[in-house]
PDB file of N, CA and C in Angstrom:
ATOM      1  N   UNK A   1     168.465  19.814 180.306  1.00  0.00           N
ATOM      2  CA  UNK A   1     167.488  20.886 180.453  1.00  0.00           C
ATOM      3  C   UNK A   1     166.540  20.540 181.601  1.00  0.00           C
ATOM      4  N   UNK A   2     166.083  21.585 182.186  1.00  0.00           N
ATOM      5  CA  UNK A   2     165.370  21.376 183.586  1.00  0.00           C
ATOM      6  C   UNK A   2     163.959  20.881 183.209  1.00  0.00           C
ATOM      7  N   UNK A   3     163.229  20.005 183.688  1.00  0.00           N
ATOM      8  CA  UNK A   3     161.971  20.212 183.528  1.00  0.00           C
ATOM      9  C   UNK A   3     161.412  21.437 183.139  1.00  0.00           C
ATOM     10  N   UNK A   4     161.114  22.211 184.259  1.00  0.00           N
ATOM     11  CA  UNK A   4     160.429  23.658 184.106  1.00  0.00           C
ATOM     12  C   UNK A   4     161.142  24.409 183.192  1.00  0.00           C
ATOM     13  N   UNK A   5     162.140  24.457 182.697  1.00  0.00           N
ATOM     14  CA  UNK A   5     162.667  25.052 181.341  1.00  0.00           C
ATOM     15  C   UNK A   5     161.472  24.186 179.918  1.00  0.00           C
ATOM     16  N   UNK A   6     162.044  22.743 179.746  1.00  0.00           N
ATOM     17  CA  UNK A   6     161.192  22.165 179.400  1.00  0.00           C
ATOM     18  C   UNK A   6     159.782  22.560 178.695  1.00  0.00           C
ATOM     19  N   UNK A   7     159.074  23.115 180.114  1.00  0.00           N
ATOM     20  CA  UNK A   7     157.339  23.467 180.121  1.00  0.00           C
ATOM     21  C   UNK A   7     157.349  24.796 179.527  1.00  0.00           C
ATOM     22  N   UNK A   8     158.544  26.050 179.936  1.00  0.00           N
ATOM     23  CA  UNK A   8     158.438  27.021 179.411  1.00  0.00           C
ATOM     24  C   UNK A   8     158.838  26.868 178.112  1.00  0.00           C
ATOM     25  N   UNK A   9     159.570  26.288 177.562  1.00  0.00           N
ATOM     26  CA  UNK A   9     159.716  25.861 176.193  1.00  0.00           C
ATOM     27  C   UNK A   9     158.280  25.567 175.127  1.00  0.00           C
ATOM     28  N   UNK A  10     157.871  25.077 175.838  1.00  0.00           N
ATOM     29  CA  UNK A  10     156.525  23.848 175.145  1.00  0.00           C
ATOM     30  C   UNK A  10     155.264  25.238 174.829  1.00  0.00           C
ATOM     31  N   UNK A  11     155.125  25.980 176.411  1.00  0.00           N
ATOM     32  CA  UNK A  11     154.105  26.918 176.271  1.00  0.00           C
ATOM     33  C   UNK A  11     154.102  28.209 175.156  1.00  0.00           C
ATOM     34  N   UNK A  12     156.098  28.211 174.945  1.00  0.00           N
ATOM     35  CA  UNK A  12     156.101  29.613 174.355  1.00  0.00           C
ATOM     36  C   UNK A  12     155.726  28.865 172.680  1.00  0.00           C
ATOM     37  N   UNK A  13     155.847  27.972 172.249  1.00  0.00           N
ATOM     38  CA  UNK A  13     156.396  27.764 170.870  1.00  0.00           C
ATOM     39  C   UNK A  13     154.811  27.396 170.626  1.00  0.00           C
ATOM     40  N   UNK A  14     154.154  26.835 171.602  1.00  0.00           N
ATOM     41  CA  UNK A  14     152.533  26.739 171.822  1.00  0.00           C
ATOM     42  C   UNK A  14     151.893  28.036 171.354  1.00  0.00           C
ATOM     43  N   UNK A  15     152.116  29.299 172.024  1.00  0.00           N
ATOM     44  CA  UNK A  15     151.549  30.631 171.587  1.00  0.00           C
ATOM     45  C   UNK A  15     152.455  30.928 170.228  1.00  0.00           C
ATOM     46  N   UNK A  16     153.414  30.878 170.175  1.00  0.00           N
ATOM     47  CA  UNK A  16     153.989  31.416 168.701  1.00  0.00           C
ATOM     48  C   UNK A  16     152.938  31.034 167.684  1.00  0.00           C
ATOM     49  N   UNK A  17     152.864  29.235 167.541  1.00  0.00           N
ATOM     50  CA  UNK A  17     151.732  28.744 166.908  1.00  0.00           C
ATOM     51  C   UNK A  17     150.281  28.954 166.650  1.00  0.00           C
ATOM     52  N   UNK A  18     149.751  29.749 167.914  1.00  0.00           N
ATOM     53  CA  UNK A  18     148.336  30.406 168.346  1.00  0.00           C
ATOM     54  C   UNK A  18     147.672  29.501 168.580  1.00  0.00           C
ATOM     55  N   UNK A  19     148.118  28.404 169.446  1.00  0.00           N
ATOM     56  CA  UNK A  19     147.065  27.326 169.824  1.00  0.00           C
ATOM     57  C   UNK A  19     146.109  27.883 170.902  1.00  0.00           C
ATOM     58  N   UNK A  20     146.923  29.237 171.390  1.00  0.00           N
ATOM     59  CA  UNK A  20     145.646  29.343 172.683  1.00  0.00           C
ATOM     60  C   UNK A  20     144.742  29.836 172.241  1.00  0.00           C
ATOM     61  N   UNK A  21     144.726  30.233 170.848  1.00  0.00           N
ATOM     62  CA  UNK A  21     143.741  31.459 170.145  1.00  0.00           C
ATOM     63  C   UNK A  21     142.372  30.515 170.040  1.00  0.00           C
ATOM     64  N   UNK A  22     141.393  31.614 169.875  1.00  0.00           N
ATOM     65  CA  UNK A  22     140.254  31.398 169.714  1.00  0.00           C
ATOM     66  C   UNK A  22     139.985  30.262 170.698  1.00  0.00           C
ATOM     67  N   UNK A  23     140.379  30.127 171.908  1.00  0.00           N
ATOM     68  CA  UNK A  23     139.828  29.102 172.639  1.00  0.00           C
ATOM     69  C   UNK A  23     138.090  30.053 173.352  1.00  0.00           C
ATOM     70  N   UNK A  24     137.475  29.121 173.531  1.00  0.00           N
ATOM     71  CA  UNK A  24     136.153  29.577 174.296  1.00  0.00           C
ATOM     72  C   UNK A  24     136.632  30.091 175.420  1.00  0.00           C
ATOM     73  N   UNK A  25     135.596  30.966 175.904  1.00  0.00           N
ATOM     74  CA  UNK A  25     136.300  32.305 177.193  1.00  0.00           C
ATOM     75  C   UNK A  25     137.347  32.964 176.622  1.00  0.00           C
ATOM     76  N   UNK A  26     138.196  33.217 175.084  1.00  0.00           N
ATOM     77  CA  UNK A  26     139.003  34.465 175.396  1.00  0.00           C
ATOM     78  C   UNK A  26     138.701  36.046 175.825  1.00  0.00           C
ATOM     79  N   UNK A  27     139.484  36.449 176.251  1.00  0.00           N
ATOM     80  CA  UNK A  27     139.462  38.233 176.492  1.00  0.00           C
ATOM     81  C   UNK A  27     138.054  38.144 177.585  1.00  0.00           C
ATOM     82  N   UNK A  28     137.063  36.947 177.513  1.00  0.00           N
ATOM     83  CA  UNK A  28     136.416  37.105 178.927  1.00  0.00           C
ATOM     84  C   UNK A  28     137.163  36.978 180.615  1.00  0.00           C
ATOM     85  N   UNK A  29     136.586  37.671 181.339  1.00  0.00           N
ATOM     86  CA  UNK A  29     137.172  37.624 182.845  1.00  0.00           C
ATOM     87  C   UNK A  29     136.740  36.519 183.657  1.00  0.00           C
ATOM     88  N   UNK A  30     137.800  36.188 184.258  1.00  0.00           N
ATOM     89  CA  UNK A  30     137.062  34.262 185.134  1.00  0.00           C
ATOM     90  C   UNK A  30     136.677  34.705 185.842  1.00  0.00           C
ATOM     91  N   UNK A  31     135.304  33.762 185.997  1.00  0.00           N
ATOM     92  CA  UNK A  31     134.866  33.496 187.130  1.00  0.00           C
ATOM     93  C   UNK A  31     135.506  32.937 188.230  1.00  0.00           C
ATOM     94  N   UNK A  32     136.134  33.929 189.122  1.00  0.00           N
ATOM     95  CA  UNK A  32     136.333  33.271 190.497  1.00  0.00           C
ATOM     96  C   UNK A  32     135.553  33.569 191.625  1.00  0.00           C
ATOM     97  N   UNK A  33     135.826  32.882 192.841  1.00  0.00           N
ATOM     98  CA  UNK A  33     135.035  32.836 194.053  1.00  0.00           C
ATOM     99  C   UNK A  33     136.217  33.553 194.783  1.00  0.00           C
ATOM    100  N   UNK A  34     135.255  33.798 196.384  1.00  0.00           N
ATOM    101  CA  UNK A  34     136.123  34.989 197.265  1.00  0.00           C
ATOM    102  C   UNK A  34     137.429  33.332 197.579  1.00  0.00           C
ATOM    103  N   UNK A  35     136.733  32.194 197.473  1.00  0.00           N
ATOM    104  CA  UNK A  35     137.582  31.139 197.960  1.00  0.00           C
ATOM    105  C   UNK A  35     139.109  30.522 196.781  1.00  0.00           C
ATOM    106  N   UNK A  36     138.556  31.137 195.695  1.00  0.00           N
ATOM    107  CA  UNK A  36     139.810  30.732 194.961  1.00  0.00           C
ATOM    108  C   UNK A  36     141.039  31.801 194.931  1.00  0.00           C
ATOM    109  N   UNK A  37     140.289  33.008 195.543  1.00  0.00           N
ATOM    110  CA  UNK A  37     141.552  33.680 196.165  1.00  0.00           C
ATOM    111  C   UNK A  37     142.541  33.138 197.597  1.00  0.00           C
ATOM    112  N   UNK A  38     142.407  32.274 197.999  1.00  0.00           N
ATOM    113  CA  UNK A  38     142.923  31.175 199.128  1.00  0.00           C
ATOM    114  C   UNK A  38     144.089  30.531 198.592  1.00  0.00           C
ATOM    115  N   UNK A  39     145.008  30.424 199.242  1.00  0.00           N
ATOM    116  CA  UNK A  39     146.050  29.137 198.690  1.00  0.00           C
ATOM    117  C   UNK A  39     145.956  27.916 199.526  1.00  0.00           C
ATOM    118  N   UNK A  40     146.234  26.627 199.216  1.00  0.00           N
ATOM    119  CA  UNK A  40     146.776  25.534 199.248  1.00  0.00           C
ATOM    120  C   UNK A  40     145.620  24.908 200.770  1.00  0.00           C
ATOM    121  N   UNK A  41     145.981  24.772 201.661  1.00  0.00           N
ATOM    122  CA  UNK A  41     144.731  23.874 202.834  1.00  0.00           C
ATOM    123  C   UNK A  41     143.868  25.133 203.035  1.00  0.00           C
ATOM    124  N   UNK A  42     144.188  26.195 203.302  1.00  0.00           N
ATOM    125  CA  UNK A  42     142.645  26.885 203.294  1.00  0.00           C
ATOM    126  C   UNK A  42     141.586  26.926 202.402  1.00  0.00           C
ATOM    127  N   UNK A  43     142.353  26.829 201.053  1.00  0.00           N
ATOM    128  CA  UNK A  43     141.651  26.775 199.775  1.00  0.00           C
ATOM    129  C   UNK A  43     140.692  25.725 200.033  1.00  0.00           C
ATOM    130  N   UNK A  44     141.703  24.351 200.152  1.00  0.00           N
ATOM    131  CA  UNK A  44     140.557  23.146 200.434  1.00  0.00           C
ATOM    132  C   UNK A  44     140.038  22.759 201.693  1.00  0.00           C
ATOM    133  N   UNK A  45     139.722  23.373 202.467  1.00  0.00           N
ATOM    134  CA  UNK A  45     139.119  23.792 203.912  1.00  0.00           C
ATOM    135  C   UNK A  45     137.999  24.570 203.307  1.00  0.00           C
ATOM    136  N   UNK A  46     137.831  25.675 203.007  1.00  0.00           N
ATOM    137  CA  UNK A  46     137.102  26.151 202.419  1.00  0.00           C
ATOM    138  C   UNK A  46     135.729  25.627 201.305  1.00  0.00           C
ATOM    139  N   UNK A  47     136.885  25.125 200.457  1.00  0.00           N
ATOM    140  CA  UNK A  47     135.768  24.378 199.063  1.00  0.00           C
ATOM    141  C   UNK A  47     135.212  22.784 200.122  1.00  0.00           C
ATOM    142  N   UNK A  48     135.983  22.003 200.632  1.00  0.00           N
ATOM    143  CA  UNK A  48     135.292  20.926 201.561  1.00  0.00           C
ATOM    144  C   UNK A  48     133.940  21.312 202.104  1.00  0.00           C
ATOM    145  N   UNK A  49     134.283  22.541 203.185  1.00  0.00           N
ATOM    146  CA  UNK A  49     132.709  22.977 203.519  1.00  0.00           C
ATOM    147  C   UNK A  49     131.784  23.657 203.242  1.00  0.00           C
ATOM    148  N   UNK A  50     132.082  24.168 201.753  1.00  0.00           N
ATOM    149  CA  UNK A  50     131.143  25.205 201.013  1.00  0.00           C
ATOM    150  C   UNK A  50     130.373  23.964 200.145  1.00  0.00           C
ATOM    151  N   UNK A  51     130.996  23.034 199.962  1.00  0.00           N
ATOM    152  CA  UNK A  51     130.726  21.749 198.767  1.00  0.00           C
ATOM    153  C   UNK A  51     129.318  21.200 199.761  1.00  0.00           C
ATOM    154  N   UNK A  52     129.642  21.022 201.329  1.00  0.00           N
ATOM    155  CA  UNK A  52     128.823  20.256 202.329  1.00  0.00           C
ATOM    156  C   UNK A  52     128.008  20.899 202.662  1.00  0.00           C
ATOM    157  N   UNK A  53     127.659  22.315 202.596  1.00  0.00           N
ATOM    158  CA  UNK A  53     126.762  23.538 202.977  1.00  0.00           C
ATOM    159  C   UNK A  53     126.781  23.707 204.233  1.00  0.00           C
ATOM    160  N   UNK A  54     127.724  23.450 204.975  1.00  0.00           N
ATOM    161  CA  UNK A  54     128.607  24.052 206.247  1.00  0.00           C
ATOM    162  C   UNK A  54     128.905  25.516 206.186  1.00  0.00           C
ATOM    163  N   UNK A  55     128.957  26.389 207.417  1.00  0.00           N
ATOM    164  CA  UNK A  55     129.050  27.509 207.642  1.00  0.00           C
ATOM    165  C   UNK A  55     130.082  27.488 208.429  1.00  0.00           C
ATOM    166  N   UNK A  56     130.898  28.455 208.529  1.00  0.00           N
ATOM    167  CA  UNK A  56     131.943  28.834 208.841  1.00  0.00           C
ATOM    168  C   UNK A  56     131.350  29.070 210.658  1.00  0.00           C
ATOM    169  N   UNK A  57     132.249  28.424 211.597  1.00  0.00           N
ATOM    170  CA  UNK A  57     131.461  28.754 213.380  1.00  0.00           C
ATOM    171  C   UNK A  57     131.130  30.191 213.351  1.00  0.00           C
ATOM    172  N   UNK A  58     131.706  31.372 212.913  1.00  0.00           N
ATOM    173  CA  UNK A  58     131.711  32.248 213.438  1.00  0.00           C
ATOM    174  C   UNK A  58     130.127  32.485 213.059  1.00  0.00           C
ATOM    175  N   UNK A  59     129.698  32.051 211.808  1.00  0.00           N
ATOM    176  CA  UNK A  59     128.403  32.369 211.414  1.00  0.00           C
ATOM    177  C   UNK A  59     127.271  31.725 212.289  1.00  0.00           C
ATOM    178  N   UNK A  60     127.514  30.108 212.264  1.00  0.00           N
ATOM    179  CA  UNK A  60     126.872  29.682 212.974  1.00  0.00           C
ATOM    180  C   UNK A  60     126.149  29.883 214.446  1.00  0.00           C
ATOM    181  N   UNK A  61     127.155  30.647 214.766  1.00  0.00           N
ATOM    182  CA  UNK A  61     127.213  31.221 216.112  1.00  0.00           C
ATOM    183  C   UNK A  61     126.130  32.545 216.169  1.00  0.00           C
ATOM    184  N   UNK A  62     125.964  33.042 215.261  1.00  0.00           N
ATOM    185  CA  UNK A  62     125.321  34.626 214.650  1.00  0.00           C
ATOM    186  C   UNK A  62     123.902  34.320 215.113  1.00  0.00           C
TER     187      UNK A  62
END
């Protein structure tokens, strides 16, 4: 069996059980940032200089 078969295995028999239930935050909406809509090096390009209170040049430039 594949790994990722595996994980989908584990998660479904996980909800059959209702372990995700009643976790804190259900049916609430996440909090995300305009930056966690980003994938993979922009994402962390992004969070690096938002973390440092760096501005993006174009702003800087403003």
């Amino acid at each position: 069996m594949r790994f990722q078969q595996l994980v989908e295995n584990r998660i479904l028999e996980a909800i059959e059980e209702g372990v995700f239930e009643g976790l804190p935050g259900e049916g609430a909406p996440l909090a995300l940032r305009d930056a966690d809509r980003l994938a993979g090096d922009l994402w962390l390009a992004h969070h690096v200089l938002g973390n440092a209170g760096a501005l993006p040049e174009w702003l800087e430039l403003a």
